[in-house]
């Protein structure tokens, strides 16, 4: 069986370094907001090219705390609107609605699966305060167009970078393409912890300080609470392991790009739509997604032949029970993507012979 993602194998590469990092934390006797977290925040900010990075508990909290901080700074208020792609993972939208804000769904581009800048302006109202650009599957949105719209209407740009660690748009990395960005370190991400974790990046000192306090019970100084905050902190153990894995992220991205290049060059099947790539460095291939209107048949065929695939994601947000008020609305492009998308195996350790076998089987499926 070729697994969709071999997490055990990915982390086994760094077993000795990870054990050493964990031992260092255990022996330190300091497990929350210590030197490992501070060091990782500096290293990740440097990696993204931003002035600040604030470790938090997970990717959802990263996005939610950005919005919460803007509310505390009186930039956004209850009932304001945030534009977000209609085909994103539900977390992007949960961060908006849990802050008593209104998600406004915008269709993606059918080729890139990213929010379509040409459709944003028609959804802007007097209550619109931000655009959430989701770098879905590992490719950056068209940030020049999005930032131009944001500047025109005085909107904040929040990047959902949960799937795009290390991706570029032109000469800048994601996390440094808007006003603030939220990352996830869920184990399956390109930069994954061995548990949960997240981080916010920004160049705005006031926003960074507010987020740091909000995630620490609303406090900068112990027992002095200036906000009604929450508990969302990146713990020392995860920070220590992420420091190890960050050093190898670029080399893993290189393998992912080589795998994606092989798929794109060699999958030849009239029933398959391959991903659209703008330039090679704007994609880090968190997922390699193909589309087919025969998805069920293809997925079963591949599984029967020892290839595990996944669907990202079976249901669009507007068809989820959690947002049943949208269930009767129509977002045709998103529905097409969610009905047809299938993710092939790809990782920083995928062997070329496995990639070739997957490609061979997909091309053979053409004959059936």
mmCIF file of C-alpha atoms in Angstrom:
data_model
loop_
_atom_site.group_PDB
_atom_site.id
_atom_site.type_symbol
_atom_site.label_atom_id
_atom_site.label_comp_id
_atom_site.label_asym_id
_atom_site.label_seq_id
_atom_site.Cartn_x
_atom_site.Cartn_y
_atom_site.Cartn_z
ATOM 1 C CA UNK A 1 0.000 0.000 0.000
ATOM 2 C CA UNK A 2 1.235 3.485 -0.879
ATOM 3 C CA UNK A 3 -0.187 5.641 1.933
ATOM 4 C CA UNK A 4 -1.593 9.087 1.334
ATOM 5 C CA UNK A 5 0.813 10.510 3.916
ATOM 6 C CA UNK A 6 3.422 8.604 5.913
ATOM 7 C CA UNK A 7 3.727 10.778 9.021
ATOM 8 C CA UNK A 8 5.744 8.167 10.869
ATOM 9 C CA UNK A 9 8.273 8.065 8.051
ATOM 10 C CA UNK A 10 8.441 11.846 7.774
ATOM 11 C CA UNK A 11 9.267 12.266 11.455
ATOM 12 C CA UNK A 12 11.560 9.233 11.546
ATOM 13 C CA UNK A 13 14.063 11.203 9.421
ATOM 14 C CA UNK A 14 14.633 13.521 12.378
ATOM 15 C CA UNK A 15 14.168 11.017 15.193
ATOM 16 C CA UNK A 16 17.468 11.707 16.942
ATOM 17 C CA UNK A 17 17.134 15.483 16.663
ATOM 18 C CA UNK A 18 13.519 15.349 17.905
ATOM 19 C CA UNK A 19 14.442 13.188 20.885
ATOM 20 C CA UNK A 20 17.293 15.559 21.718
ATOM 21 C CA UNK A 21 14.944 18.547 21.489
ATOM 22 C CA UNK A 22 12.344 16.891 23.723
ATOM 23 C CA UNK A 23 14.979 15.859 26.256
ATOM 24 C CA UNK A 24 16.227 19.433 26.406
ATOM 25 C CA UNK A 25 12.708 20.667 27.217
ATOM 26 C CA UNK A 26 12.097 17.948 29.817
ATOM 27 C CA UNK A 27 15.379 18.720 31.543
ATOM 28 C CA UNK A 28 14.727 22.464 31.504
ATOM 29 C CA UNK A 29 11.677 22.193 33.790
ATOM 30 C CA UNK A 30 10.008 25.012 31.780
ATOM 31 C CA UNK A 31 7.124 23.856 29.588
ATOM 32 C CA UNK A 32 5.026 26.923 28.682
ATOM 33 C CA UNK A 33 6.242 30.219 27.171
ATOM 34 C CA UNK A 34 9.905 29.447 27.628
ATOM 35 C CA UNK A 35 13.033 29.814 25.559
ATOM 36 C CA UNK A 36 12.094 27.237 22.907
ATOM 37 C CA UNK A 37 8.875 29.044 22.013
ATOM 38 C CA UNK A 38 10.614 32.429 21.957
ATOM 39 C CA UNK A 39 13.381 31.049 19.741
ATOM 40 C CA UNK A 40 10.934 29.404 17.347
ATOM 41 C CA UNK A 41 8.890 32.599 17.077
ATOM 42 C CA UNK A 42 12.036 34.504 16.040
ATOM 43 C CA UNK A 43 13.108 31.804 13.609
ATOM 44 C CA UNK A 44 9.690 31.512 11.989
ATOM 45 C CA UNK A 45 9.337 35.293 11.691
ATOM 46 C CA UNK A 46 12.722 35.340 9.967
ATOM 47 C CA UNK A 47 11.645 32.477 7.694
ATOM 48 C CA UNK A 48 8.550 34.439 6.608
ATOM 49 C CA UNK A 49 10.294 37.798 6.528
ATOM 50 C CA UNK A 50 8.065 39.426 9.151
ATOM 51 C CA UNK A 51 8.894 41.444 12.247
ATOM 52 C CA UNK A 52 6.742 39.376 14.608
ATOM 53 C CA UNK A 53 5.478 35.832 15.127
ATOM 54 C CA UNK A 54 3.257 34.788 18.029
ATOM 55 C CA UNK A 55 2.889 31.097 18.850
ATOM 56 C CA UNK A 56 -0.657 29.899 19.563
ATOM 57 C CA UNK A 57 -2.387 26.596 20.234
ATOM 58 C CA UNK A 58 -3.582 25.795 16.698
ATOM 59 C CA UNK A 59 -4.344 27.215 13.267
ATOM 60 C CA UNK A 60 -7.983 28.054 14.007
ATOM 61 C CA UNK A 61 -6.911 30.082 17.033
ATOM 62 C CA UNK A 62 -4.354 31.902 14.883
ATOM 63 C CA UNK A 63 -7.057 33.213 12.551
ATOM 64 C CA UNK A 64 -9.558 33.805 15.324
ATOM 65 C CA UNK A 65 -7.104 35.782 17.457
ATOM 66 C CA UNK A 66 -6.202 38.047 14.533
ATOM 67 C CA UNK A 67 -9.854 39.003 14.154
ATOM 68 C CA UNK A 68 -10.348 39.264 17.903
ATOM 69 C CA UNK A 69 -7.358 41.604 18.143
ATOM 70 C CA UNK A 70 -8.750 43.845 15.421
ATOM 71 C CA UNK A 71 -11.952 44.049 17.441
ATOM 72 C CA UNK A 72 -10.056 44.991 20.594
ATOM 73 C CA UNK A 73 -8.267 47.691 18.591
ATOM 74 C CA UNK A 74 -11.659 49.040 17.367
ATOM 75 C CA UNK A 75 -10.817 48.322 13.739
ATOM 76 C CA UNK A 76 -13.550 45.685 13.399
ATOM 77 C CA UNK A 77 -16.797 45.400 15.368
ATOM 78 C CA UNK A 78 -19.567 42.829 15.837
ATOM 79 C CA UNK A 79 -21.617 42.352 12.688
ATOM 80 C CA UNK A 80 -18.912 43.494 10.279
ATOM 81 C CA UNK A 81 -18.233 41.414 7.197
ATOM 82 C CA UNK A 82 -15.164 39.414 6.183
ATOM 83 C CA UNK A 83 -14.778 38.167 2.608
ATOM 84 C CA UNK A 84 -13.633 34.544 2.391
ATOM 85 C CA UNK A 85 -13.495 31.942 -0.404
ATOM 86 C CA UNK A 86 -16.510 29.667 -0.663
ATOM 87 C CA UNK A 87 -14.406 26.512 -1.132
ATOM 88 C CA UNK A 88 -12.120 26.845 1.867
ATOM 89 C CA UNK A 89 -11.776 24.450 4.777
ATOM 90 C CA UNK A 90 -14.381 25.225 7.432
ATOM 91 C CA UNK A 91 -11.807 26.620 9.909
ATOM 92 C CA UNK A 92 -11.408 29.817 7.867
ATOM 93 C CA UNK A 93 -15.118 30.516 8.252
ATOM 94 C CA UNK A 94 -15.357 29.366 11.874
ATOM 95 C CA UNK A 95 -12.763 31.975 12.837
ATOM 96 C CA UNK A 96 -15.011 34.665 11.384
ATOM 97 C CA UNK A 97 -18.331 33.553 12.795
ATOM 98 C CA UNK A 98 -16.997 32.801 16.282
ATOM 99 C CA UNK A 99 -15.992 36.465 16.492
ATOM 100 C CA UNK A 100 -19.587 37.556 15.806
ATOM 101 C CA UNK A 101 -18.588 38.640 12.319
ATOM 102 C CA UNK A 102 -20.314 37.797 9.041
ATOM 103 C CA UNK A 103 -18.543 35.543 6.497
ATOM 104 C CA UNK A 104 -19.218 36.662 2.921
ATOM 105 C CA UNK A 105 -18.497 33.840 0.501
ATOM 106 C CA UNK A 106 -16.763 34.503 -2.809
ATOM 107 C CA UNK A 107 -16.295 31.881 -5.513
ATOM 108 C CA UNK A 108 -12.791 30.664 -6.431
ATOM 109 C CA UNK A 109 -11.110 30.523 -9.806
ATOM 110 C CA UNK A 110 -11.906 27.109 -11.290
ATOM 111 C CA UNK A 111 -8.299 26.627 -12.464
ATOM 112 C CA UNK A 112 -6.351 27.551 -9.311
ATOM 113 C CA UNK A 113 -9.067 26.839 -6.668
ATOM 114 C CA UNK A 114 -8.080 30.140 -5.042
ATOM 115 C CA UNK A 115 -10.389 33.073 -4.335
ATOM 116 C CA UNK A 116 -11.107 34.908 -7.583
ATOM 117 C CA UNK A 117 -10.021 38.559 -7.233
ATOM 118 C CA UNK A 118 -12.377 39.507 -10.068
ATOM 119 C CA UNK A 119 -15.351 38.486 -7.900
ATOM 120 C CA UNK A 120 -14.346 40.224 -4.673
ATOM 121 C CA UNK A 121 -15.321 43.809 -5.381
ATOM 122 C CA UNK A 122 -18.961 42.996 -6.138
ATOM 123 C CA UNK A 123 -19.315 41.548 -2.616
ATOM 124 C CA UNK A 124 -17.923 44.596 -0.786
ATOM 125 C CA UNK A 125 -20.404 46.640 1.260
ATOM 126 C CA UNK A 126 -20.158 49.415 3.833
ATOM 127 C CA UNK A 127 -19.789 46.699 6.495
ATOM 128 C CA UNK A 128 -16.872 44.898 4.825
ATOM 129 C CA UNK A 129 -13.732 45.227 6.912
ATOM 130 C CA UNK A 130 -11.384 42.460 5.772
ATOM 131 C CA UNK A 131 -10.500 39.957 3.065
ATOM 132 C CA UNK A 132 -9.292 36.521 4.137
ATOM 133 C CA UNK A 133 -7.065 35.147 1.399
ATOM 134 C CA UNK A 134 -6.738 31.376 1.774
ATOM 135 C CA UNK A 135 -3.618 29.949 0.129
ATOM 136 C CA UNK A 136 -5.381 26.658 -0.467
ATOM 137 C CA UNK A 137 -3.477 23.424 -1.140
ATOM 138 C CA UNK A 138 -0.140 25.302 -0.933
ATOM 139 C CA UNK A 139 -0.415 27.934 -3.677
ATOM 140 C CA UNK A 140 -0.522 31.642 -2.886
ATOM 141 C CA UNK A 141 -3.469 33.780 -3.933
ATOM 142 C CA UNK A 142 -3.043 36.651 -6.416
ATOM 143 C CA UNK A 143 -2.026 39.006 -3.672
ATOM 144 C CA UNK A 144 -1.215 42.022 -5.830
ATOM 145 C CA UNK A 145 -4.830 42.172 -7.002
ATOM 146 C CA UNK A 146 -6.225 41.464 -3.542
ATOM 147 C CA UNK A 147 -4.059 44.078 -1.845
ATOM 148 C CA UNK A 148 -5.018 46.632 -4.489
ATOM 149 C CA UNK A 149 -8.713 46.071 -3.743
ATOM 150 C CA UNK A 150 -8.054 46.197 0.003
ATOM 151 C CA UNK A 151 -6.220 49.499 -0.314
ATOM 152 C CA UNK A 152 -9.044 50.972 -2.404
ATOM 153 C CA UNK A 153 -11.659 50.146 0.242
ATOM 154 C CA UNK A 154 -9.431 50.434 3.344
ATOM 155 C CA UNK A 155 -9.751 46.745 4.223
ATOM 156 C CA UNK A 156 -7.479 44.483 6.232
ATOM 157 C CA UNK A 157 -5.950 41.496 4.452
ATOM 158 C CA UNK A 158 -5.674 38.349 6.557
ATOM 159 C CA UNK A 159 -3.829 35.389 5.100
ATOM 160 C CA UNK A 160 -4.925 31.870 5.933
ATOM 161 C CA UNK A 161 -1.537 30.243 5.440
ATOM 162 C CA UNK A 162 -2.369 26.924 7.103
ATOM 163 C CA UNK A 163 -1.381 24.976 3.982
ATOM 164 C CA UNK A 164 1.312 27.176 2.496
ATOM 165 C CA UNK A 165 4.409 27.361 4.718
ATOM 166 C CA UNK A 166 7.254 28.598 2.535
ATOM 167 C CA UNK A 167 5.216 29.509 -0.556
ATOM 168 C CA UNK A 168 6.083 32.729 -2.360
ATOM 169 C CA UNK A 169 4.141 35.388 -4.181
ATOM 170 C CA UNK A 170 6.721 37.117 -6.359
ATOM 171 C CA UNK A 171 9.546 38.080 -3.965
ATOM 172 C CA UNK A 172 7.740 37.601 -0.637
ATOM 173 C CA UNK A 173 6.720 34.538 1.328
ATOM 174 C CA UNK A 174 3.214 33.903 2.538
ATOM 175 C CA UNK A 175 2.782 35.199 6.052
ATOM 176 C CA UNK A 176 4.214 38.498 4.816
ATOM 177 C CA UNK A 177 1.725 39.246 2.038
ATOM 178 C CA UNK A 178 -1.026 40.993 3.995
ATOM 179 C CA UNK A 179 -1.638 42.638 7.365
ATOM 180 C CA UNK A 180 -1.481 39.394 9.356
ATOM 181 C CA UNK A 181 -1.382 35.683 8.720
ATOM 182 C CA UNK A 182 -2.432 32.530 10.559
ATOM 183 C CA UNK A 183 -0.518 29.253 10.217
ATOM 184 C CA UNK A 184 -1.334 25.745 11.400
ATOM 185 C CA UNK A 185 1.210 23.158 12.549
ATOM 186 C CA UNK A 186 -1.261 20.260 12.559
ATOM 187 C CA UNK A 187 0.843 17.093 12.089
ATOM 188 C CA UNK A 188 -0.167 16.626 8.443
ATOM 189 C CA UNK A 189 0.970 20.101 7.348
ATOM 190 C CA UNK A 190 4.188 20.638 5.405
ATOM 191 C CA UNK A 191 5.618 21.969 8.661
ATOM 192 C CA UNK A 192 3.815 19.772 11.156
ATOM 193 C CA UNK A 193 4.224 19.429 14.900
ATOM 194 C CA UNK A 194 3.811 16.141 16.757
ATOM 195 C CA UNK A 195 0.582 17.500 18.177
ATOM 196 C CA UNK A 196 -1.319 20.712 17.585
ATOM 197 C CA UNK A 197 0.099 24.178 17.177
ATOM 198 C CA UNK A 198 -0.194 27.429 15.288
ATOM 199 C CA UNK A 199 1.354 30.851 14.837
ATOM 200 C CA UNK A 200 0.453 34.373 13.761
ATOM 201 C CA UNK A 201 2.824 36.519 11.717
ATOM 202 C CA UNK A 202 2.572 40.275 11.233
ATOM 203 C CA UNK A 203 4.630 43.426 10.883
ATOM 204 C CA UNK A 204 2.316 45.432 13.133
ATOM 205 C CA UNK A 205 3.671 45.766 16.670
ATOM 206 C CA UNK A 206 0.367 46.810 18.241
ATOM 207 C CA UNK A 207 -1.477 43.897 16.651
ATOM 208 C CA UNK A 208 1.255 41.454 17.724
ATOM 209 C CA UNK A 209 1.177 42.672 21.323
ATOM 210 C CA UNK A 210 -2.617 42.434 21.438
ATOM 211 C CA UNK A 211 -2.642 38.879 20.071
ATOM 212 C CA UNK A 212 0.071 37.807 22.500
ATOM 213 C CA UNK A 213 -1.979 39.101 25.435
ATOM 214 C CA UNK A 214 -5.278 37.680 24.169
ATOM 215 C CA UNK A 215 -3.783 34.195 23.908
ATOM 216 C CA UNK A 216 -2.408 34.447 27.440
ATOM 217 C CA UNK A 217 -5.665 35.022 29.331
ATOM 218 C CA UNK A 218 -5.657 38.658 28.170
ATOM 219 C CA UNK A 219 -2.457 39.339 30.072
ATOM 220 C CA UNK A 220 1.046 40.638 29.446
ATOM 221 C CA UNK A 221 1.893 40.517 33.154
ATOM 222 C CA UNK A 222 0.838 37.576 35.308
ATOM 223 C CA UNK A 223 -2.401 38.233 37.213
ATOM 224 C CA UNK A 224 -2.939 41.546 35.413
ATOM 225 C CA UNK A 225 -5.617 41.028 32.769
ATOM 226 C CA UNK A 226 -6.318 43.823 30.314
ATOM 227 C CA UNK A 227 -8.581 41.759 28.011
ATOM 228 C CA UNK A 228 -11.112 38.971 28.483
ATOM 229 C CA UNK A 229 -8.659 36.653 26.819
ATOM 230 C CA UNK A 230 -8.300 32.944 26.242
ATOM 231 C CA UNK A 231 -5.654 30.247 26.674
ATOM 232 C CA UNK A 232 -3.954 29.705 23.331
ATOM 233 C CA UNK A 233 -0.205 29.188 23.587
ATOM 234 C CA UNK A 234 2.329 27.131 21.665
ATOM 235 C CA UNK A 235 3.905 24.858 24.249
ATOM 236 C CA UNK A 236 7.647 24.341 24.644
ATOM 237 C CA UNK A 237 7.687 20.727 23.476
ATOM 238 C CA UNK A 238 5.985 21.466 20.164
ATOM 239 C CA UNK A 239 8.075 24.601 19.659
ATOM 240 C CA UNK A 240 11.272 22.607 20.203
ATOM 241 C CA UNK A 241 10.282 19.981 17.645
ATOM 242 C CA UNK A 242 9.143 22.615 15.156
ATOM 243 C CA UNK A 243 12.551 24.278 15.457
ATOM 244 C CA UNK A 244 14.106 20.997 14.328
ATOM 245 C CA UNK A 245 11.702 20.492 11.439
ATOM 246 C CA UNK A 246 11.866 24.097 10.231
ATOM 247 C CA UNK A 247 15.523 23.548 9.360
ATOM 248 C CA UNK A 248 14.536 20.857 6.862
ATOM 249 C CA UNK A 249 11.362 22.424 5.457
ATOM 250 C CA UNK A 250 12.924 23.785 2.272
ATOM 251 C CA UNK A 251 14.423 20.398 1.386
ATOM 252 C CA UNK A 252 11.037 18.705 1.906
ATOM 253 C CA UNK A 253 9.356 21.337 -0.268
ATOM 254 C CA UNK A 254 11.911 20.558 -2.990
ATOM 255 C CA UNK A 255 10.858 16.889 -2.960
ATOM 256 C CA UNK A 256 7.177 17.878 -3.081
ATOM 257 C CA UNK A 257 7.841 20.088 -6.113
ATOM 258 C CA UNK A 258 9.729 17.322 -7.880
ATOM 259 C CA UNK A 259 6.825 14.948 -7.227
ATOM 260 C CA UNK A 260 4.275 17.482 -8.469
ATOM 261 C CA UNK A 261 6.381 18.190 -11.564
ATOM 262 C CA UNK A 262 6.432 14.487 -12.387
ATOM 263 C CA UNK A 263 2.665 14.160 -11.981
ATOM 264 C CA UNK A 264 2.011 17.215 -14.161
ATOM 265 C CA UNK A 265 4.392 16.144 -16.896
ATOM 266 C CA UNK A 266 3.395 12.489 -17.012
ATOM 267 C CA UNK A 267 -0.273 12.078 -16.102
ATOM 268 C CA UNK A 268 -1.973 11.823 -19.480
ATOM 269 C CA UNK A 269 -5.642 11.043 -19.041
ATOM 270 C CA UNK A 270 -8.516 12.819 -20.755
ATOM 271 C CA UNK A 271 -10.721 12.196 -17.696
ATOM 272 C CA UNK A 272 -8.331 14.054 -15.358
ATOM 273 C CA UNK A 273 -7.945 17.800 -14.790
ATOM 274 C CA UNK A 274 -4.511 18.605 -13.375
ATOM 275 C CA UNK A 275 -3.716 21.553 -11.070
ATOM 276 C CA UNK A 276 -2.876 24.915 -12.615
ATOM 277 C CA UNK A 277 0.493 26.297 -11.539
ATOM 278 C CA UNK A 278 1.320 30.006 -11.974
ATOM 279 C CA UNK A 279 5.041 29.765 -11.187
ATOM 280 C CA UNK A 280 6.956 26.969 -9.496
ATOM 281 C CA UNK A 281 7.940 28.854 -6.343
ATOM 282 C CA UNK A 282 4.437 30.071 -5.473
ATOM 283 C CA UNK A 283 3.312 26.510 -4.698
ATOM 284 C CA UNK A 284 4.582 24.214 -1.947
ATOM 285 C CA UNK A 285 2.198 21.366 -2.786
ATOM 286 C CA UNK A 286 0.667 20.671 0.592
ATOM 287 C CA UNK A 287 -1.830 18.763 -1.520
ATOM 288 C CA UNK A 288 -1.711 17.586 -5.111
ATOM 289 C CA UNK A 289 -5.309 17.725 -6.236
ATOM 290 C CA UNK A 290 -6.754 16.418 -9.472
ATOM 291 C CA UNK A 291 -10.354 16.652 -10.636
ATOM 292 C CA UNK A 292 -12.578 14.122 -12.347
ATOM 293 C CA UNK A 293 -16.315 13.651 -12.659
ATOM 294 C CA UNK A 294 -15.627 9.953 -12.121
ATOM 295 C CA UNK A 295 -14.031 10.471 -8.700
ATOM 296 C CA UNK A 296 -15.733 7.573 -6.895
ATOM 297 C CA UNK A 297 -14.663 5.134 -9.573
ATOM 298 C CA UNK A 298 -11.093 6.456 -9.697
ATOM 299 C CA UNK A 299 -10.657 6.448 -5.925
ATOM 300 C CA UNK A 300 -11.907 2.860 -5.676
ATOM 301 C CA UNK A 301 -9.715 1.766 -8.594
ATOM 302 C CA UNK A 302 -6.613 3.295 -6.985
ATOM 303 C CA UNK A 303 -7.412 1.799 -3.575
ATOM 304 C CA UNK A 304 -7.947 -1.622 -5.143
ATOM 305 C CA UNK A 305 -4.466 -1.213 -6.592
ATOM 306 C CA UNK A 306 -2.860 -0.201 -3.309
ATOM 307 C CA UNK A 307 -2.969 3.608 -3.578
ATOM 308 C CA UNK A 308 -4.576 5.624 -0.778
ATOM 309 C CA UNK A 309 -6.169 8.948 -1.745
ATOM 310 C CA UNK A 310 -8.237 11.504 0.165
ATOM 311 C CA UNK A 311 -10.894 14.091 -0.685
ATOM 312 C CA UNK A 312 -10.213 17.713 0.311
ATOM 313 C CA UNK A 313 -13.067 18.408 0.880
ATOM 314 C CA UNK A 314 -16.258 16.390 0.275
ATOM 315 C CA UNK A 315 -18.712 19.172 1.254
ATOM 316 C CA UNK A 316 -18.359 22.921 0.679
ATOM 317 C CA UNK A 317 -18.978 25.154 3.712
ATOM 318 C CA UNK A 318 -22.365 26.347 2.457
ATOM 319 C CA UNK A 319 -23.640 22.766 2.434
ATOM 320 C CA UNK A 320 -22.559 21.996 6.006
ATOM 321 C CA UNK A 321 -25.149 21.572 8.765
ATOM 322 C CA UNK A 322 -23.187 24.072 10.864
ATOM 323 C CA UNK A 323 -24.125 26.754 8.316
ATOM 324 C CA UNK A 324 -27.561 25.472 7.366
ATOM 325 C CA UNK A 325 -28.791 29.009 6.699
ATOM 326 C CA UNK A 326 -26.660 28.808 3.525
ATOM 327 C CA UNK A 327 -27.773 25.317 2.482
ATOM 328 C CA UNK A 328 -30.098 26.551 -0.258
ATOM 329 C CA UNK A 329 -27.556 28.955 -1.726
ATOM 330 C CA UNK A 330 -25.669 28.081 -4.890
ATOM 331 C CA UNK A 331 -21.934 28.421 -5.439
ATOM 332 C CA UNK A 332 -21.550 26.472 -8.650
ATOM 333 C CA UNK A 333 -17.768 26.640 -8.979
ATOM 334 C CA UNK A 334 -17.207 25.535 -5.395
ATOM 335 C CA UNK A 335 -19.723 22.738 -5.743
ATOM 336 C CA UNK A 336 -17.964 21.494 -8.877
ATOM 337 C CA UNK A 337 -14.598 21.498 -7.103
ATOM 338 C CA UNK A 338 -15.920 19.712 -4.019
ATOM 339 C CA UNK A 339 -17.713 17.125 -6.168
ATOM 340 C CA UNK A 340 -14.673 16.323 -8.318
ATOM 341 C CA UNK A 341 -11.523 16.921 -6.249
ATOM 342 C CA UNK A 342 -9.213 14.054 -5.323
ATOM 343 C CA UNK A 343 -5.849 14.360 -3.551
ATOM 344 C CA UNK A 344 -3.008 12.073 -4.612
ATOM 345 C CA UNK A 345 -0.149 11.024 -2.312
ATOM 346 C CA UNK A 346 2.576 13.630 -1.988
ATOM 347 C CA UNK A 347 5.106 14.310 0.756
ATOM 348 C CA UNK A 348 8.658 15.331 1.475
ATOM 349 C CA UNK A 349 9.771 11.689 1.496
ATOM 350 C CA UNK A 350 7.782 10.246 -1.403
ATOM 351 C CA UNK A 351 9.871 7.886 -3.512
ATOM 352 C CA UNK A 352 10.011 8.425 -7.260
ATOM 353 C CA UNK A 353 9.045 4.792 -7.869
ATOM 354 C CA UNK A 354 5.825 5.344 -5.914
ATOM 355 C CA UNK A 355 5.076 8.503 -7.889
ATOM 356 C CA UNK A 356 5.689 6.607 -11.129
ATOM 357 C CA UNK A 357 3.398 3.751 -10.044
ATOM 358 C CA UNK A 358 0.584 6.149 -9.157
ATOM 359 C CA UNK A 359 1.010 7.880 -12.503
ATOM 360 C CA UNK A 360 1.064 4.571 -14.377
ATOM 361 C CA UNK A 361 -2.151 3.418 -12.740
ATOM 362 C CA UNK A 362 -3.944 6.700 -13.450
ATOM 363 C CA UNK A 363 -2.907 6.563 -17.093
ATOM 364 C CA UNK A 364 -3.961 2.921 -17.303
ATOM 365 C CA UNK A 365 -7.371 3.853 -15.875
ATOM 366 C CA UNK A 366 -7.967 5.724 -19.135
ATOM 367 C CA UNK A 367 -8.388 2.393 -20.840
ATOM 368 C CA UNK A 368 -11.265 1.263 -18.626
#
